Amino acid sequence: MTASKIQDAQPIDTLIVGAGFAGMYMLHKLRELGIGAQVVEAGSGVGGTWYWNRYPGARVDIQSLEYSFGFDAALEAEWHWSERYAPQPELLRYADHVADRFDLKRDIQFNTRITSAHWDNTEGRWLVGSEADEFWACRYLILATGCLSVPTDVTFPGIETFPRPIYRTSRWPREGVDFSGQRVGIIGTGSSAIQSIPIIAEQAVHLTVFQRTPNYSMPAHNGSIPDEDIHARASDPRGYRAASKDTPGGFQNFGNTALATQTSPDEIRAELERRWAWGGFRILGAFADTAIAPAANRIVHDFIAEKIREQVADPAVAELLTPKDHPFGTKRPCVDTGYYATFNRPNVELIDLKSDPLVAFNAGGITTAKRQHDFDAIVLATGFDAMTGAIDRIDLRGVGGRKIKDHWAEGPRTYLGLMVAGFPNMFTITGPGSPSVLTNMINSIEQHVEWIAECLASLAKRQHASIEASAEAETAWCRHVMEAVTPTMMPQANSWYMGANVPGKPRMFMPYAGGLHTYTEICRQVAAKGYEGFVIRNGDSVLSESHDFTSHPPMPDIPEALMPIIIERLMAAGLMPAA
Ligand code: N01
């Protein structure tokens, strides 16, 4: 960065990058504390995920009563969701409503993409630059850049030769797309595709779905909000929120403590049917051993496979749509409205890319090994460079000019998913190493924003000292993130949680799998112990210093019967000494 740019940099206490739910709430919270803050946002409006992902059928897959802010009782009382799972336009209206209600937009600069952020150790500030060469000098930098905001760079041979539109689900045109009368091809069968396929199939004259790997999908049973939830929230709004946050996933899923491997077939069937009928993610909580014991996982897999066969008329197509390469829940499951039944339509065709690989795009459409497919439009629902993509695309340099890309060369390293050693005064909201994508994001965002705000208020009391994660605490936390996931089968899948969907990305399970409730308690204890694991400085003087991270939670309530398998996996991973 040149001296003139540094001179022209706009001074600000805190720069927040991103105006999704995380950036908006962070701004609101800092204003409440009287800490100066400004948000910069690449898009032209607020909403983050819900601003960009405008593809047909996009909707939240956690009930809206829980996937909404709980920090303000009046906001909560005045907003009424129209459905159990709000569609994207309604979520965007909600984001706009929040921004207007709290008068946030006057401190949000839109159409501004941050491309660099360098720590200036002499001045104790970040110098942050945009694509348009605008600069800010800030004491604190908060990355509210989203976990699933940067699409993967996936491309295909000959893609440039296809002369008609190619749409990405995550960069959908604002004016929408009308596929009426068109032959459409869609690549991908993750959540975005599973939501959009039924809607595109209703419009298109013909829809070809190119599937490489089938996913598990549960019915949303979307509709009006269940009376039991309306009543539960109306009678005790604070209690309803607290119950939602005091869970592993940040939403009420009524996890069963029984083990499938110790339950009779009739009781298993009844439990799974009850949860399937309720819909969404509830089946994830059917038994306590599903994520750990292969036999228990197989029981749920078989149940879902049977449900797929019930919905899909052609047994060969049902078989292709049934996941085989990963245990249930080890990739993020999907929630759908009519996905499987869409394959019964005469205008919908499934191409299995495993047996009929994609060869190239061409002027007509797509050639697979077996034949040519002609299209008027093609949709790429091919996913995101998750969790790290938005951060490591910034030229981000900490103490001594160390680049985040180098620090994360073997996978993202953070302390609590909140800070990175050697990158002082830089916070990530729902960053790698925090529960984030394994949870209801809004509840995780609220927890992070409130923790960061409290931390900044405490630093302000000490004349705006700087804070930094110690290298030792970061290492201990990374180890604990591994300890939390290793007992489960999650590392077995080639998932985006593992970075497996991006060629060359290091394989490492990125989110913290210990649960939001456990994690919240750890963060609370860290702060209560005077920011254990952090070094707090004012200029050259060290105000407080701890290199340890000892606030490990006790093993969460794990049924005794699962301990041998857990211990065996921890030992095999070198996370527990051999007996
Ligand atoms: O992306 P994905 P997504 N050739 O990575 C395929 C959240 N979300 O946008 O599995 C052929 O899940 C790829 O195939 P494979 C949610 O957390 C939430 O759908 O790699 N195919 C896969 O099928 C979700 O998990 C909501 O073999 C290729 C697909 O593209 C996350 O976002 C809604 C390919 C990508 O699926 C990501 O979902 C939507 C290639 N070269 C999303 N490359 C809700 O809240 C990739 N694929 C409801």
XYZ file of C-alpha atoms and ligand atoms in Angstrom:
627
model
C 0.000 0.000 0.000
C 1.464 3.369 -0.965
C 1.981 6.198 1.522
C -0.539 8.455 -0.261
C -3.232 5.807 0.023
C -2.504 5.408 3.692
C -2.745 9.173 4.144
C -6.097 9.335 2.365
C -7.545 6.428 4.321
C -10.784 7.249 6.121
C -10.332 6.775 9.879
C -12.951 4.689 11.667
C -12.975 2.696 14.918
C -14.444 -0.436 13.386
C -14.917 -1.561 9.830
C -17.424 -4.348 9.294
C -17.252 -6.222 5.995
C -20.633 -7.546 4.841
C -24.209 -6.398 5.344
C -25.885 -9.742 5.804
C -27.565 -10.542 9.108
C -24.147 -10.684 10.829
C -22.912 -7.294 9.627
C -26.250 -5.615 10.299
C -26.536 -6.825 13.871
C -22.858 -6.055 14.545
C -23.398 -2.459 13.427
C -26.497 -2.124 15.596
C -24.744 -3.561 18.619
C -21.670 -1.334 18.277
C -23.844 1.747 17.911
C -25.586 0.822 21.156
C -22.154 0.780 22.811
C -21.105 4.092 21.280
C -18.320 2.427 19.269
C -17.874 3.988 15.814
C -18.588 1.545 13.027
C -19.097 1.495 9.290
C -20.200 -1.402 7.098
C -19.018 -2.003 3.560
C -20.945 -4.393 1.350
C -20.263 -5.733 -2.151
C -23.965 -5.926 -3.087
C -26.341 -3.032 -3.586
C -28.561 -4.013 -0.670
C -28.597 -5.742 2.702
C -29.393 -9.419 3.254
C -26.218 -11.319 2.330
C -27.209 -14.868 1.416
C -30.774 -13.747 0.808
C -29.635 -10.893 -1.391
C -27.587 -13.117 -3.696
C -29.455 -16.442 -3.759
C -32.599 -15.499 -5.665
C -32.997 -18.779 -7.564
C -36.512 -20.195 -7.914
C -37.639 -22.027 -4.784
C -34.983 -20.505 -2.495
C -36.213 -20.584 1.078
C -34.847 -21.121 4.535
C -34.831 -24.689 5.838
C -34.998 -23.929 9.551
C -38.388 -22.707 10.732
C -38.654 -18.936 10.367
C -39.842 -18.457 13.947
C -36.355 -19.585 14.966
C -34.435 -18.339 11.908
C -34.991 -14.671 12.731
C -33.497 -12.196 15.155
C -34.320 -12.580 18.824
C -32.333 -9.628 20.191
C -35.186 -7.160 20.096
C -38.574 -8.066 21.533
C -40.435 -5.359 19.590
C -38.914 -6.471 16.288
C -39.883 -10.019 17.090
C -43.446 -9.066 17.988
C -44.094 -6.859 14.965
C -42.837 -9.230 12.244
C -45.143 -12.036 11.137
C -43.806 -14.826 8.945
C -46.220 -16.058 6.313
C -44.997 -19.670 6.288
C -43.043 -22.162 8.343
C -40.076 -21.772 5.984
C -40.020 -18.262 4.557
C -39.149 -17.883 0.884
C -36.182 -15.750 -0.211
C -38.197 -12.616 -1.160
C -39.756 -12.537 2.314
C -36.360 -13.026 3.976
C -34.970 -10.166 1.928
C -37.929 -7.981 2.969
C -37.172 -8.923 6.578
C -33.498 -7.947 6.184
C -34.604 -4.615 4.702
C -37.103 -4.124 7.486
C -34.400 -4.699 10.122
C -32.064 -2.275 8.332
C -34.754 0.415 8.138
C -36.122 -0.139 11.615
C -32.704 0.380 13.178
C -31.689 3.020 10.637
C -28.661 0.962 9.604
C -28.289 1.967 5.966
C -26.794 5.392 6.738
C -23.664 3.559 7.913
C -23.550 0.963 5.148
C -21.618 1.696 1.984
C -22.980 -0.556 -0.769
C -21.347 -1.656 -4.034
C -17.979 -1.798 -2.293
C -15.902 -4.958 -2.438
C -12.989 -5.200 -0.027
C -9.883 -6.614 -1.658
C -7.081 -5.938 0.836
C -6.535 -5.526 4.572
C -3.058 -5.038 6.018
C -2.224 -4.745 9.711
C -0.039 -1.765 10.589
C 1.773 -2.781 13.730
C 3.294 0.650 14.343
C -0.037 2.459 14.417
C -2.014 -0.514 15.699
C -4.620 -0.343 12.956
C -5.871 -2.083 9.847
C -5.530 -0.463 6.446
C -8.352 -1.768 4.356
C -8.763 -1.210 0.617
C -11.601 -1.721 -1.849
C -11.684 -2.797 -5.483
C -12.219 0.889 -6.335
C -9.084 1.920 -4.423
C -10.911 3.477 -1.506
C -9.158 3.052 1.855
C -10.088 2.911 5.508
C -7.861 2.942 8.570
C -9.602 1.128 11.385
C -8.673 -0.118 14.824
C -10.929 -3.173 14.569
C -11.813 -5.208 11.499
C -14.827 -7.485 11.603
C -15.319 -9.969 8.790
C -19.048 -10.668 8.446
C -18.420 -12.082 5.013
C -20.611 -15.195 5.209
C -19.785 -18.890 5.130
C -21.396 -19.662 1.790
C -20.969 -16.466 -0.152
C -18.318 -17.237 -2.764
C -19.287 -19.720 -5.499
C -16.699 -22.311 -6.457
C -14.772 -21.583 -9.643
C -16.105 -24.773 -11.224
C -16.020 -24.715 -14.982
C -16.412 -27.247 -17.778
C -14.569 -27.852 -21.052
C -16.129 -25.805 -23.848
C -18.350 -23.777 -21.499
C -17.581 -20.617 -23.487
C -19.012 -22.172 -26.645
C -22.555 -22.448 -25.292
C -24.208 -19.364 -26.780
C -27.304 -19.164 -24.584
C -27.688 -18.172 -20.909
C -25.845 -19.968 -18.112
C -27.160 -19.064 -14.649
C -25.569 -19.703 -11.267
C -28.075 -20.259 -8.463
C -25.986 -18.059 -6.168
C -25.815 -15.150 -8.638
C -29.373 -15.260 -9.946
C -30.607 -12.285 -12.008
C -32.620 -9.833 -9.894
C -35.370 -9.674 -12.505
C -35.846 -13.462 -12.320
C -35.830 -15.960 -15.187
C -38.833 -17.378 -17.014
C -38.022 -20.851 -18.351
C -41.398 -21.308 -20.067
C -41.048 -23.246 -23.282
C -37.343 -23.838 -22.741
C -35.154 -26.930 -22.571
C -33.129 -26.525 -19.403
C -30.173 -28.420 -17.955
C -29.121 -28.145 -14.323
C -25.819 -29.364 -12.882
C -25.731 -30.258 -9.192
C -28.040 -31.877 -6.657
C -27.223 -30.026 -3.416
C -29.672 -27.856 -1.444
C -29.826 -25.097 -4.081
C -30.641 -27.542 -6.877
C -33.045 -29.566 -4.762
C -35.042 -26.410 -4.037
C -35.003 -25.072 -7.582
C -35.550 -28.265 -9.601
C -39.284 -28.674 -8.770
C -40.018 -25.048 -9.742
C -37.937 -25.077 -12.929
C -39.578 -28.377 -13.908
C -43.004 -26.720 -13.736
C -41.922 -24.002 -16.166
C -39.562 -25.712 -18.581
C -40.674 -27.790 -21.515
C -37.906 -30.226 -20.544
C -35.505 -30.348 -17.601
C -32.382 -32.493 -17.486
C -30.798 -32.941 -14.062
C -27.092 -33.840 -14.080
C -26.315 -35.608 -10.824
C -22.856 -36.612 -9.675
C -23.705 -37.484 -6.072
C -27.196 -37.936 -4.629
C -28.015 -36.246 -1.327
C -30.415 -37.073 1.459
C -33.466 -34.822 1.385
C -36.347 -34.618 3.826
C -39.753 -33.086 3.105
C -40.266 -29.561 4.444
C -44.045 -29.976 4.765
C -44.091 -26.241 4.388
C -47.326 -24.435 5.135
C -48.720 -22.356 7.915
C -46.708 -22.198 11.118
C -47.792 -25.003 13.487
C -50.108 -23.833 16.271
C -47.846 -25.453 18.877
C -44.968 -23.173 17.822
C -47.088 -20.036 17.628
C -48.433 -20.753 21.078
C -45.026 -21.661 22.559
C -43.453 -18.451 21.324
C -46.408 -16.180 22.142
C -46.685 -17.437 25.696
C -42.974 -17.074 26.467
C -40.944 -15.349 23.732
C -37.724 -15.183 25.779
C -38.040 -18.787 26.888
C -38.699 -19.876 23.301
C -35.508 -18.149 22.133
C -33.464 -19.492 25.002
C -34.680 -23.014 24.297
C -33.689 -22.590 20.667
C -30.180 -21.398 21.522
C -29.579 -23.979 24.224
C -29.318 -26.799 21.702
C -26.547 -28.316 19.585
C -27.989 -26.948 16.342
C -29.421 -23.655 17.526
C -32.969 -24.767 16.851
C -35.437 -26.947 18.699
C -34.998 -30.418 17.321
C -35.991 -32.473 20.371
C -32.964 -34.764 20.235
C -33.805 -38.232 21.452
C -31.371 -39.713 23.958
C -32.281 -43.298 23.004
C -29.948 -45.338 20.811
C -31.277 -46.810 17.580
C -29.021 -49.792 18.192
C -30.867 -50.505 21.460
C -34.405 -49.770 20.292
C -36.937 -52.238 18.938
C -37.749 -52.111 15.207
C -41.341 -51.048 15.931
C -40.251 -48.171 18.149
C -37.610 -47.121 15.614
C -40.185 -47.061 12.859
C -42.623 -45.040 14.968
C -39.950 -42.487 15.929
C -38.689 -42.052 12.360
C -42.215 -41.807 10.923
C -43.150 -39.181 13.513
C -40.118 -37.084 12.638
C -40.518 -37.566 8.877
C -44.153 -36.446 9.155
C -43.096 -33.337 11.078
C -40.520 -32.653 8.372
C -37.266 -30.770 7.941
C -34.234 -31.630 10.035
C -36.166 -33.271 12.858
C -35.083 -36.724 11.746
C -31.472 -35.764 12.565
C -32.393 -35.952 16.238
C -34.199 -39.288 16.042
C -31.494 -41.250 17.903
C -28.371 -40.319 19.834
C -26.129 -42.749 17.957
C -26.981 -41.853 14.338
C -23.890 -39.702 13.838
C -21.552 -42.139 15.587
C -22.537 -45.784 15.185
C -22.559 -47.091 11.590
C -25.360 -49.559 12.384
C -27.582 -46.774 13.724
C -26.819 -44.589 10.752
C -27.707 -47.438 8.415
C -31.137 -47.712 10.023
C -31.918 -44.085 9.185
C -30.383 -44.470 5.718
C -32.623 -47.476 4.985
C -35.683 -45.580 6.172
C -34.935 -42.617 3.879
C -34.110 -44.922 0.966
C -37.538 -46.494 1.439
C -39.136 -43.018 1.443
C -37.354 -42.209 -1.828
C -38.685 -45.413 -3.369
C -42.203 -44.487 -2.205
C -41.984 -41.111 -3.924
C -40.282 -42.043 -7.188
C -42.293 -44.219 -9.569
C -39.368 -45.627 -11.578
C -37.310 -47.965 -9.320
C -34.163 -47.384 -11.404
C -34.452 -43.601 -10.928
C -35.180 -44.050 -7.209
C -32.029 -46.141 -6.924
C -29.950 -43.433 -8.618
C -31.381 -40.799 -6.273
C -30.454 -42.816 -3.176
C -27.166 -41.780 -1.519
C -24.557 -44.513 -1.316
C -21.216 -42.855 -0.801
C -21.689 -41.126 2.547
C -23.490 -41.875 5.809
C -26.641 -39.898 6.579
C -25.910 -36.458 8.064
C -22.218 -36.410 7.150
C -22.946 -33.996 4.303
C -25.476 -31.273 4.966
C -28.866 -32.863 4.325
C -31.429 -31.008 2.212
C -35.038 -30.082 2.863
C -37.346 -30.114 -0.135
C -40.802 -29.463 -1.438
C -41.686 -32.111 -3.998
C -38.106 -32.865 -5.087
C -38.329 -36.627 -5.497
C -41.836 -36.553 -7.027
C -40.512 -34.143 -9.676
C -38.735 -37.126 -11.249
C -42.153 -38.657 -12.014
C -42.907 -35.821 -14.439
C -42.658 -36.747 -18.119
C -40.577 -33.619 -18.828
C -37.856 -34.409 -16.256
C -34.854 -36.634 -16.861
C -32.026 -37.653 -14.524
C -28.528 -38.157 -15.902
C -26.161 -40.032 -13.620
C -22.757 -38.470 -14.213
C -21.018 -41.409 -12.534
C -22.062 -43.837 -15.278
C -22.442 -41.221 -18.041
C -19.802 -38.565 -17.357
C -20.025 -35.014 -18.624
C -17.604 -34.607 -21.532
C -18.027 -30.975 -22.589
C -20.315 -28.039 -23.203
C -20.851 -27.120 -26.868
C -22.987 -24.856 -29.043
C -26.010 -27.123 -28.603
C -25.695 -27.832 -24.894
C -23.827 -30.594 -23.099
C -22.308 -33.835 -24.297
C -22.057 -36.728 -21.895
C -20.271 -39.977 -22.651
C -23.488 -41.518 -23.970
C -25.078 -38.636 -25.929
C -25.770 -34.989 -26.710
C -28.272 -32.913 -24.630
C -29.537 -29.704 -26.254
C -30.553 -26.735 -24.100
C -31.898 -23.207 -24.254
C -30.467 -22.454 -20.804
C -28.184 -24.138 -18.276
C -28.182 -23.708 -14.497
C -25.088 -24.280 -12.363
C -26.016 -25.237 -8.805
C -22.450 -26.247 -8.102
C -21.852 -24.877 -4.617
C -19.503 -22.631 -2.691
C -15.916 -22.271 -1.546
C -17.312 -22.593 1.963
C -16.158 -20.927 5.171
C -12.772 -19.686 3.963
C -13.559 -18.535 0.409
C -14.715 -15.014 1.254
C -11.837 -14.462 3.682
C -8.900 -15.821 1.749
C -9.930 -13.972 -1.415
C -9.005 -10.776 0.434
C -5.295 -9.899 0.394
C -5.293 -10.171 4.173
C -1.966 -9.686 5.990
C -1.347 -9.703 9.711
C 1.706 -9.002 11.869
C 4.927 -8.975 9.827
C 2.920 -9.083 6.593
C 1.957 -12.729 7.119
C -0.769 -13.676 4.657
C -3.902 -15.430 5.831
C -3.532 -17.814 2.878
C -0.138 -18.889 4.274
C -1.420 -19.119 7.831
C -4.247 -21.317 6.560
C -2.165 -23.290 4.056
C -3.012 -26.559 5.824
C -6.581 -25.569 6.660
C -8.122 -22.689 8.573
C -6.686 -22.093 12.049
C -8.601 -19.903 14.474
C -9.175 -19.503 18.161
C -12.876 -20.104 18.858
C -13.638 -19.326 15.203
C -13.443 -15.704 16.336
C -9.814 -14.614 15.967
C -6.604 -15.699 14.245
C -3.174 -15.615 15.904
C -1.018 -12.917 14.312
C -4.047 -10.999 13.058
C -4.753 -8.623 15.962
C -8.107 -6.859 16.315
C -9.585 -8.910 13.479
C -12.740 -10.874 14.250
C -14.639 -13.336 12.110
C -18.353 -13.821 12.613
C -19.289 -17.509 12.306
C -15.777 -18.199 11.034
C -14.157 -21.618 10.630
C -13.743 -23.265 14.025
C -17.140 -22.037 15.238
C -20.425 -23.991 15.033
C -21.754 -21.723 12.238
C -22.904 -23.863 9.298
C -23.834 -26.792 11.542
C -26.411 -24.572 13.245
C -29.225 -22.093 12.778
C -27.012 -19.283 11.474
C -28.991 -16.452 13.029
C -28.603 -17.820 16.530
C -24.884 -18.374 15.938
C -24.580 -14.843 14.554
C -26.300 -13.364 17.612
C -23.970 -15.243 19.934
C -20.829 -14.119 18.060
C -21.930 -10.509 17.676
C -22.783 -10.233 21.370
C -19.467 -11.795 22.401
C -17.451 -9.510 20.090
C -19.402 -6.427 21.225
C -18.754 -7.247 24.879
C -15.087 -7.800 24.097
C -14.787 -4.466 22.272
C -16.591 -2.670 25.112
C -14.124 -4.182 27.564
C -11.191 -3.067 25.368
C -12.669 0.431 25.106
C -12.602 0.658 28.899
C -8.857 0.018 28.650
C -8.291 2.903 26.238
C -8.887 0.806 23.141
C -6.269 -1.783 23.686
C -5.587 -4.411 21.063
C -6.473 -8.058 21.385
C -4.944 -11.065 19.732
C -5.406 -14.804 19.973
C -2.278 -16.466 21.304
C -0.681 -19.057 19.018
C -0.889 -21.638 21.807
C -4.603 -21.094 22.370
C -5.230 -21.268 18.637
C -3.409 -24.602 18.431
C -5.329 -25.946 21.427
C -8.627 -24.841 19.913
C -7.830 -26.450 16.543
C -7.145 -29.667 18.405
C -10.426 -29.362 20.265
C -12.302 -28.806 16.981
C -10.812 -32.124 15.842
C -11.725 -33.795 19.141
C -15.322 -32.708 18.698
C -15.773 -34.141 15.213
C -13.524 -37.203 15.308
C -15.967 -39.394 17.267
C -18.560 -38.821 14.537
C -18.658 -40.164 11.005
C -18.648 -36.643 9.532
C -15.007 -36.695 8.369
C -15.858 -39.746 6.209
C -17.770 -37.695 3.621
C -16.326 -35.667 0.769
C -18.293 -32.677 1.940
C -17.814 -28.942 1.665
C -17.473 -29.036 5.493
C -14.170 -30.799 4.725
C -13.203 -28.472 1.875
C -13.554 -31.491 -0.431
C -15.570 -29.684 -3.124
C -12.742 -27.313 -4.066
C -9.766 -28.849 -5.881
C -6.541 -28.223 -3.944
C -8.287 -27.002 -0.785
C -6.812 -28.631 2.319
C -9.001 -31.382 3.774
C -9.985 -30.388 7.269
C -13.327 -30.389 9.036
C -13.916 -26.645 9.349
C -16.907 -26.021 11.654
C -16.964 -26.835 15.380
C -19.128 -29.908 15.938
C -19.449 -29.658 19.724
C -22.803 -27.885 19.465
C -23.880 -24.261 19.841
C -24.908 -24.694 23.479
C -21.501 -26.114 24.477
C -19.648 -23.549 22.407
C -21.597 -20.624 23.883
C -20.636 -21.768 27.356
C -16.959 -22.075 26.348
C -16.961 -18.520 24.954
C -18.667 -17.258 28.106
C -16.029 -18.886 30.307
C -13.166 -17.572 28.170
C -14.455 -13.995 28.607
C -15.183 -14.523 32.308
C -11.573 -15.630 32.831
C -10.339 -12.265 31.515
C -10.150 -13.427 27.909
C -8.307 -16.650 28.442
C -6.103 -17.516 25.490
C -5.818 -13.905 24.356
C -3.090 -11.318 24.700
C -4.343 -7.797 25.362
C -1.929 -4.920 24.760
C -1.871 -1.173 24.778
C 0.956 -0.074 22.542
C 3.993 -1.952 23.797
C 2.559 -2.698 27.223
C 0.906 -6.011 27.805
C -2.268 -5.502 29.862
C -3.178 -9.123 30.206
C -1.791 -12.266 28.771
C -2.916 -15.832 28.659
C -1.623 -18.396 26.234
C -3.737 -21.218 27.494
C -7.069 -22.472 26.456
C -8.385 -24.588 29.259
C -12.106 -23.948 29.122
C -12.785 -27.325 27.577
C -16.299 -28.489 28.178
C -16.799 -31.830 29.814
C -17.685 -34.481 27.227
C -21.306 -33.611 26.402
C -23.855 -36.197 27.547
C -22.640 -39.173 25.601
C -24.402 -42.453 26.226
C -22.073 -44.930 27.940
C -22.631 -47.497 25.198
C -20.956 -45.222 22.641
C -17.806 -44.582 24.631
C -15.757 -47.527 23.263
C -16.247 -46.437 19.664
C -15.498 -42.804 20.554
C -12.343 -43.680 22.443
C -11.181 -45.928 19.616
C -11.618 -43.108 17.068
C -9.905 -40.517 19.268
C -6.978 -42.877 19.828
C -6.699 -43.683 16.129
C -6.560 -39.943 15.378
C -3.851 -39.445 18.008
C -6.170 -37.246 20.053
C -6.130 -39.564 23.041
C -3.198 -41.556 24.374
C -3.406 -45.274 23.645
C -4.501 -47.227 26.729
O -24.070 -26.534 -3.070
P -23.598 -28.035 -2.743
P -25.473 -25.848 -2.792
N -19.683 -31.644 -12.076
O -22.130 -27.956 -2.588
C -22.326 -30.627 -7.847
C -26.566 -23.972 1.964
N -27.861 -23.767 1.348
O -25.428 -24.485 -3.304
O -21.621 -33.675 -4.534
C -20.865 -32.096 -11.659
O -24.379 -28.649 -1.657
C -22.042 -31.351 -6.566
O -21.798 -32.700 -6.816
P -20.831 -33.558 -5.801
C -26.524 -25.349 2.603
O -25.709 -25.300 3.720
C -28.910 -23.636 2.181
O -26.600 -26.693 -3.258
O -19.619 -32.700 -5.606
N -21.451 -31.746 -10.512
C -23.331 -31.067 -5.796
O -24.349 -31.919 -6.198
C -25.910 -26.158 1.496
O -25.331 -27.367 1.913
C -30.146 -23.495 1.665
O -20.581 -34.809 -6.498
C -20.801 -30.860 -9.753
C -23.664 -29.656 -6.252
O -22.972 -29.421 -7.453
C -24.904 -25.177 0.959
O -25.570 -23.934 0.971
C -30.350 -23.525 0.309
C -19.570 -30.322 -10.134
C -23.242 -28.616 -5.238
O -23.978 -28.806 -4.066
C -24.450 -25.454 -0.439
O -25.570 -25.833 -1.229
C -29.265 -23.648 -0.533
C -19.010 -30.755 -11.340
N -17.830 -30.308 -11.781
C -28.017 -23.775 -0.004
N -19.174 -29.477 -9.174
C -31.271 -23.331 2.610
O -31.213 -22.785 3.675
C -20.127 -29.479 -8.217
N -21.120 -30.320 -8.590
C -32.462 -23.894 2.237
